[in-house]
PDB file of C-alpha atoms in Angstrom:
ATOM      1  CA  MET A 932       0.000   0.000   0.000  1.00  0.00           C
ATOM      2  CA  ALA A 933       1.256   3.494  -0.839  1.00  0.00           C
ATOM      3  CA  LEU A 934       2.592   5.604   2.026  1.00  0.00           C
ATOM      4  CA  LEU A 935       0.058   8.366   1.411  1.00  0.00           C
ATOM      5  CA  GLN A 936      -2.861   6.036   2.148  1.00  0.00           C
ATOM      6  CA  ASP A 937      -1.236   4.975   5.432  1.00  0.00           C
ATOM      7  CA  TRP A 938      -0.687   8.640   6.369  1.00  0.00           C
ATOM      8  CA  GLN A 939      -4.286   9.573   5.565  1.00  0.00           C
ATOM      9  CA  LYS A 940      -5.652   6.655   7.623  1.00  0.00           C
ATOM     10  CA  VAL A 941      -3.818   7.958  10.666  1.00  0.00           C
ATOM     11  CA  ALA A 942      -4.101  11.731  10.128  1.00  0.00           C
ATOM     12  CA  TYR A 943      -7.746  11.862   9.069  1.00  0.00           C
ATOM     13  CA  ASN A 944      -9.186   8.970  11.080  1.00  0.00           C
ATOM     14  CA  GLU A 945     -12.635  10.065  12.270  1.00  0.00           C
ATOM     15  CA  LYS A 946     -12.814   7.209  14.765  1.00  0.00           C
ATOM     16  CA  THR A 947      -9.815   8.517  16.713  1.00  0.00           C
ATOM     17  CA  ASN A 948     -10.501  10.349  19.947  1.00  0.00           C
ATOM     18  CA  LYS A 949     -10.520  14.131  19.282  1.00  0.00           C
ATOM     19  CA  GLY A 950      -7.972  14.762  22.021  1.00  0.00           C
ATOM     20  CA  GLU A 951      -5.575  12.202  20.545  1.00  0.00           C
ATOM     21  CA  LEU A 952      -6.034  13.635  17.062  1.00  0.00           C
ATOM     22  CA  GLN A 953      -5.371  17.148  18.366  1.00  0.00           C
ATOM     23  CA  LYS A 954      -2.148  15.943  20.062  1.00  0.00           C
ATOM     24  CA  PHE A 955      -1.158  14.181  16.845  1.00  0.00           C
ATOM     25  CA  TRP A 956      -1.556  17.386  14.796  1.00  0.00           C
ATOM     26  CA  GLN A 957       0.178  19.588  17.388  1.00  0.00           C
ATOM     27  CA  ARG A 958       3.201  17.252  17.354  1.00  0.00           C
ATOM     28  CA  TYR A 959       3.153  17.088  13.558  1.00  0.00           C
ATOM     29  CA  PHE A 960       2.924  20.882  13.128  1.00  0.00           C
ATOM     30  CA  LEU A 961       6.024  21.335  15.319  1.00  0.00           C
ATOM     31  CA  LEU A 962       7.941  18.799  13.214  1.00  0.00           C
ATOM     32  CA  GLU A 963       6.702  20.434  10.013  1.00  0.00           C
ATOM     33  CA  LYS A 964       7.810  23.874  11.209  1.00  0.00           C
ATOM     34  CA  GLY A 965      11.275  22.486  11.985  1.00  0.00           C
ATOM     35  CA  VAL A 966      11.661  21.129   8.440  1.00  0.00           C
ATOM     36  CA  TYR A 967      10.486  24.411   6.892  1.00  0.00           C
ATOM     37  CA  GLU A 968      12.931  26.376   9.051  1.00  0.00           C
ATOM     38  CA  LYS A 969      15.786  24.226   7.695  1.00  0.00           C
ATOM     39  CA  LEU A 970      14.536  24.465   4.098  1.00  0.00           C
ATOM     40  CA  LEU A 971      14.099  28.246   4.257  1.00  0.00           C
ATOM     41  CA  GLU A 972      17.646  28.788   5.559  1.00  0.00           C
ATOM     42  CA  ASN A 973      18.834  28.027   2.021  1.00  0.00           C
ATOM     43  CA  PRO A 974      15.713  28.422  -0.176  1.00  0.00           C
ATOM     44  CA  ASP A 975      17.530  28.063  -3.512  1.00  0.00           C
ATOM     45  CA  GLU A 976      19.092  24.690  -2.661  1.00  0.00           C
ATOM     46  CA  VAL A 977      17.324  21.817  -4.426  1.00  0.00           C
ATOM     47  CA  VAL A 978      16.871  19.047  -1.856  1.00  0.00           C
ATOM     48  CA  GLU A 979      16.384  15.599  -3.366  1.00  0.00           C
ATOM     49  CA  GLY A 980      16.515  11.999  -2.225  1.00  0.00           C
ATOM     50  CA  THR A 981      14.334   9.037  -1.457  1.00  0.00           C
ATOM     51  CA  VAL A 982      11.528   9.405   1.045  1.00  0.00           C
ATOM     52  CA  LYS A 983      13.617   7.398   3.546  1.00  0.00           C
ATOM     53  CA  GLU A 984      16.744   9.531   2.979  1.00  0.00           C
ATOM     54  CA  LEU A 985      14.819  12.780   3.493  1.00  0.00           C
ATOM     55  CA  ALA A 986      13.087  11.386   6.580  1.00  0.00           C
ATOM     56  CA  ASP A 987      16.516  10.544   8.031  1.00  0.00           C
ATOM     57  CA  LYS A 988      17.960  13.920   6.997  1.00  0.00           C
ATOM     58  CA  TYR A 989      15.190  15.850   8.784  1.00  0.00           C
ATOM     59  CA  GLU A 990      14.912  13.341  11.653  1.00  0.00           C
ATOM     60  CA  LEU A 991      11.315  12.403  10.872  1.00  0.00           C
ATOM     61  CA  SER A 992       9.527   9.082  10.729  1.00  0.00           C
ATOM     62  CA  ILE A 993       8.531   7.836   7.285  1.00  0.00           C
ATOM     63  CA  MET A 994       4.903   8.673   8.138  1.00  0.00           C
ATOM     64  CA  ASP A 995       5.721  12.239   9.176  1.00  0.00           C
ATOM     65  CA  MET A 996       7.834  12.737   6.028  1.00  0.00           C
ATOM     66  CA  THR A 997       4.899  11.439   3.971  1.00  0.00           C
ATOM     67  CA  GLY A 998       2.636  14.030   5.598  1.00  0.00           C
ATOM     68  CA  PHE A 999       5.219  16.730   4.929  1.00  0.00           C
ATOM     69  CA  LEU A1000       5.529  15.712   1.275  1.00  0.00           C
ATOM     70  CA  ASP A1001       1.745  15.704   0.965  1.00  0.00           C
ATOM     71  CA  GLY A1002       1.583  19.227   2.403  1.00  0.00           C
ATOM     72  CA  ILE A1003       4.345  20.772   0.309  1.00  0.00           C
ATOM     73  CA  ASN A1004       3.436  19.046  -2.973  1.00  0.00           C
ATOM     74  CA  ASP A1005       1.258  21.909  -4.314  1.00  0.00           C
ATOM     75  CA  SER A1006       4.136  24.343  -3.740  1.00  0.00           C
ATOM     76  CA  LEU A1007       6.762  22.373  -5.640  1.00  0.00           C
ATOM     77  CA  VAL A1008       8.158  23.373  -9.021  1.00  0.00           C
ATOM     78  CA  GLU A1009       7.627  19.755 -10.135  1.00  0.00           C
ATOM     79  CA  PRO A1010       5.086  17.793  -8.003  1.00  0.00           C
ATOM     80  CA  ASN A1011       6.158  14.450  -6.548  1.00  0.00           C
ATOM     81  CA  PRO A1012       4.243  11.215  -7.277  1.00  0.00           C
ATOM     82  CA  ILE A1013       2.748  11.192  -3.771  1.00  0.00           C
ATOM     83  CA  GLU A1014      -0.167   8.901  -4.657  1.00  0.00           C
ATOM     84  CA  THR A1015       2.186   6.001  -5.460  1.00  0.00           C
ATOM     85  CA  MET A1016       5.143   6.974  -3.271  1.00  0.00           C
ATOM     86  CA  GLU A1017       7.060   4.314  -1.305  1.00  0.00           C
ATOM     87  CA  GLU A1018      10.133   4.585   0.956  1.00  0.00           C
ATOM     88  CA  ASP A1019      12.528   4.203  -1.976  1.00  0.00           C
ATOM     89  CA  THR A1020      10.743   6.677  -4.272  1.00  0.00           C
ATOM     90  CA  LYS A1021      13.015   9.552  -5.353  1.00  0.00           C
ATOM     91  CA  VAL A1022      11.426  12.900  -4.445  1.00  0.00           C
ATOM     92  CA  SER A1023      12.386  16.551  -4.597  1.00  0.00           C
ATOM     93  CA  LEU A1024      11.684  19.471  -2.266  1.00  0.00           C
ATOM     94  CA  HIS A1025      12.420  22.117  -4.930  1.00  0.00           C
ATOM     95  CA  PHE A1026       9.707  24.644  -4.085  1.00  0.00           C
ATOM     96  CA  ASP A1027       8.463  27.854  -5.658  1.00  0.00           C
ATOM     97  CA  LYS A1028       9.002  30.445  -2.919  1.00  0.00           C
ATOM     98  CA  GLU A1029       5.998  32.628  -3.773  1.00  0.00           C
ATOM     99  CA  LYS A1030       3.695  29.657  -4.212  1.00  0.00           C
ATOM    100  CA  LEU A1031       4.845  28.165  -0.893  1.00  0.00           C
ATOM    101  CA  TYR A1032       4.252  31.434   0.973  1.00  0.00           C
ATOM    102  CA  LYS A1033       0.784  31.835  -0.554  1.00  0.00           C
ATOM    103  CA  ASN A1034      -0.142  28.220   0.208  1.00  0.00           C
ATOM    104  CA  MET A1035       0.888  28.737   3.831  1.00  0.00           C
ATOM    105  CA  VAL A1036      -1.345  31.814   3.973  1.00  0.00           C
ATOM    106  CA  ASP A1037      -4.182  29.882   2.312  1.00  0.00           C
ATOM    107  CA  ALA A1038      -3.832  27.094   4.893  1.00  0.00           C
ATOM    108  CA  LYS A1039      -4.002  29.746   7.647  1.00  0.00           C
ATOM    109  CA  ALA A1040      -0.691  28.336   8.919  1.00  0.00           C
ATOM    110  CA  ASP A1041       0.603  31.491  10.599  1.00  0.00           C
ATOM    111  CA  TRP A1042       3.263  29.441  12.427  1.00  0.00           C
ATOM    112  CA  LEU A1043       4.715  28.732   8.963  1.00  0.00           C
ATOM    113  CA  TYR A1044       4.330  31.997   7.047  1.00  0.00           C
ATOM    114  CA  ASN A1045       5.670  33.896  10.070  1.00  0.00           C
ATOM    115  CA  ILE A1046       8.912  31.890  10.234  1.00  0.00           C
ATOM    116  CA  PRO A1047      11.704  34.512  10.580  1.00  0.00           C
ATOM    117  CA  ALA A1048      13.589  33.071   7.576  1.00  0.00           C
ATOM    118  CA  TRP A1049      10.923  34.555   5.277  1.00  0.00           C
ATOM    119  CA  GLU A1050      12.284  38.007   6.175  1.00  0.00           C
ATOM    120  CA  LYS A1051      15.542  37.131   4.371  1.00  0.00           C
ATOM    121  CA  ILE A1052      13.675  35.816   1.324  1.00  0.00           C
ATOM    122  CA  PHE A1053      11.060  38.556   0.825  1.00  0.00           C
ATOM    123  CA  ASP A1054      11.033  42.092   2.196  1.00  0.00           C
ATOM    124  CA  GLU A1055       8.043  43.192   4.262  1.00  0.00           C
ATOM    125  CA  ASP A1056       6.257  44.833   1.308  1.00  0.00           C
ATOM    126  CA  LYS A1057       6.586  41.703  -0.829  1.00  0.00           C
ATOM    127  CA  ARG A1058       5.303  39.455   2.002  1.00  0.00           C
ATOM    128  CA  LYS A1059       2.369  41.807   2.541  1.00  0.00           C
ATOM    129  CA  ALA A1060       1.592  41.850  -1.207  1.00  0.00           C
ATOM    130  CA  LEU A1061       1.718  38.036  -1.424  1.00  0.00           C
ATOM    131  CA  TYR A1062      -0.475  37.764   1.678  1.00  0.00           C
ATOM    132  CA  LEU A1063      -3.092  40.147   0.266  1.00  0.00           C
ATOM    133  CA  GLU A1064      -2.969  38.534  -3.174  1.00  0.00           C
ATOM    134  CA  GLN A1065      -3.686  35.122  -1.638  1.00  0.00           C
ATOM    135  CA  LYS A1066      -6.459  36.441   0.610  1.00  0.00           C
ATOM    136  CA  LYS A1067      -8.123  38.236  -2.320  1.00  0.00           C
ATOM    137  CA  SER A1068      -7.930  35.127  -4.518  1.00  0.00           C
ATOM    138  CA  GLY A1069     -10.495  33.446  -2.272  1.00  0.00           C
ATOM    139  CA  THR A1070     -12.840  36.443  -2.213  1.00  0.00           C
ATOM    140  CA  VAL A1071     -15.907  36.248  -4.412  1.00  0.00           C
ATOM    141  CA  ILE A1072     -16.888  39.620  -5.857  1.00  0.00           C
ATOM    142  CA  VAL A1073     -20.536  39.802  -6.805  1.00  0.00           C
ATOM    143  CA  GLY A1074     -21.414  42.140  -9.638  1.00  0.00           C
ATOM    144  CA  LYS A1075     -24.188  44.731  -9.554  1.00  0.00           C
ATOM    145  CA  LYS A1076     -27.621  43.116  -9.580  1.00  0.00           C
ATOM    146  CA  VAL A1077     -29.764  43.851 -12.616  1.00  0.00           C
ATOM    147  CA  GLY A1078     -33.051  45.497 -11.622  1.00  0.00           C
ATOM    148  CA  ARG A1079     -36.374  44.501 -13.214  1.00  0.00           C
ATOM    149  CA  ASN A1080     -36.718  47.794 -15.049  1.00  0.00           C
ATOM    150  CA  ASP A1081     -33.047  48.138 -16.067  1.00  0.00           C
ATOM    151  CA  PRO A1082     -32.034  47.601 -19.699  1.00  0.00           C
ATOM    152  CA  CYS A1083     -31.323  43.904 -20.302  1.00  0.00           C
ATOM    153  CA  PRO A1084     -27.587  43.086 -20.139  1.00  0.00           C
ATOM    154  CA  CYS A1085     -27.928  40.917 -23.272  1.00  0.00           C
ATOM    155  CA  GLY A1086     -28.095  44.121 -25.340  1.00  0.00           C
ATOM    156  CA  SER A1087     -31.583  43.669 -26.801  1.00  0.00           C
ATOM    157  CA  GLY A1088     -32.687  47.152 -25.730  1.00  0.00           C
ATOM    158  CA  LYS A1089     -35.695  45.755 -23.857  1.00  0.00           C
ATOM    159  CA  LYS A1090     -36.271  45.997 -20.142  1.00  0.00           C
ATOM    160  CA  TYR A1091     -34.815  43.063 -18.213  1.00  0.00           C
ATOM    161  CA  LYS A1092     -38.273  41.965 -16.997  1.00  0.00           C
ATOM    162  CA  TYR A1093     -39.519  41.573 -20.596  1.00  0.00           C
ATOM    163  CA  CYS A1094     -36.372  39.869 -21.888  1.00  0.00           C
ATOM    164  CA  CYS A1095     -33.980  37.589 -19.985  1.00  0.00           C
ATOM    165  CA  GLY A1096     -35.731  38.133 -16.650  1.00  0.00           C
ATOM    166  CA  ARG A1097     -38.711  35.972 -17.585  1.00  0.00           C
TER     167      ARG A1097
END
């Protein structure tokens, strides 16, 4: 069975006691933050290896590394084959800095997008711009509502109520 399925069984198990699950995630988020701190120290270095090698390098269990790879996958320049990944699968942690920052903001992971190393990567204005850009991307802007007696937006020249409003 692929590692990702094992990770998801543990991490998203609805039968697990809520307190246990909360402890699980708190522990995982601390480990995750530690890996990101190391990665962000040298953001242009392309880190590659097997899942097992990277787990050893960052002092994580295979399961925790699988969770990390699942979380970072959308921020990578070239996504890893996480669905079919095994311990000996070669993976890369080559991430797009802007995409990673925005995905951290989108996940509401303030413990990650507030890591001090970001200050060396992006200046305050750039971080603020990326933050706002990500927040706005999830905002739905509703256009002005067409009134019954307004001209129809289809361009027929008729009132909306006699045209497309029927």
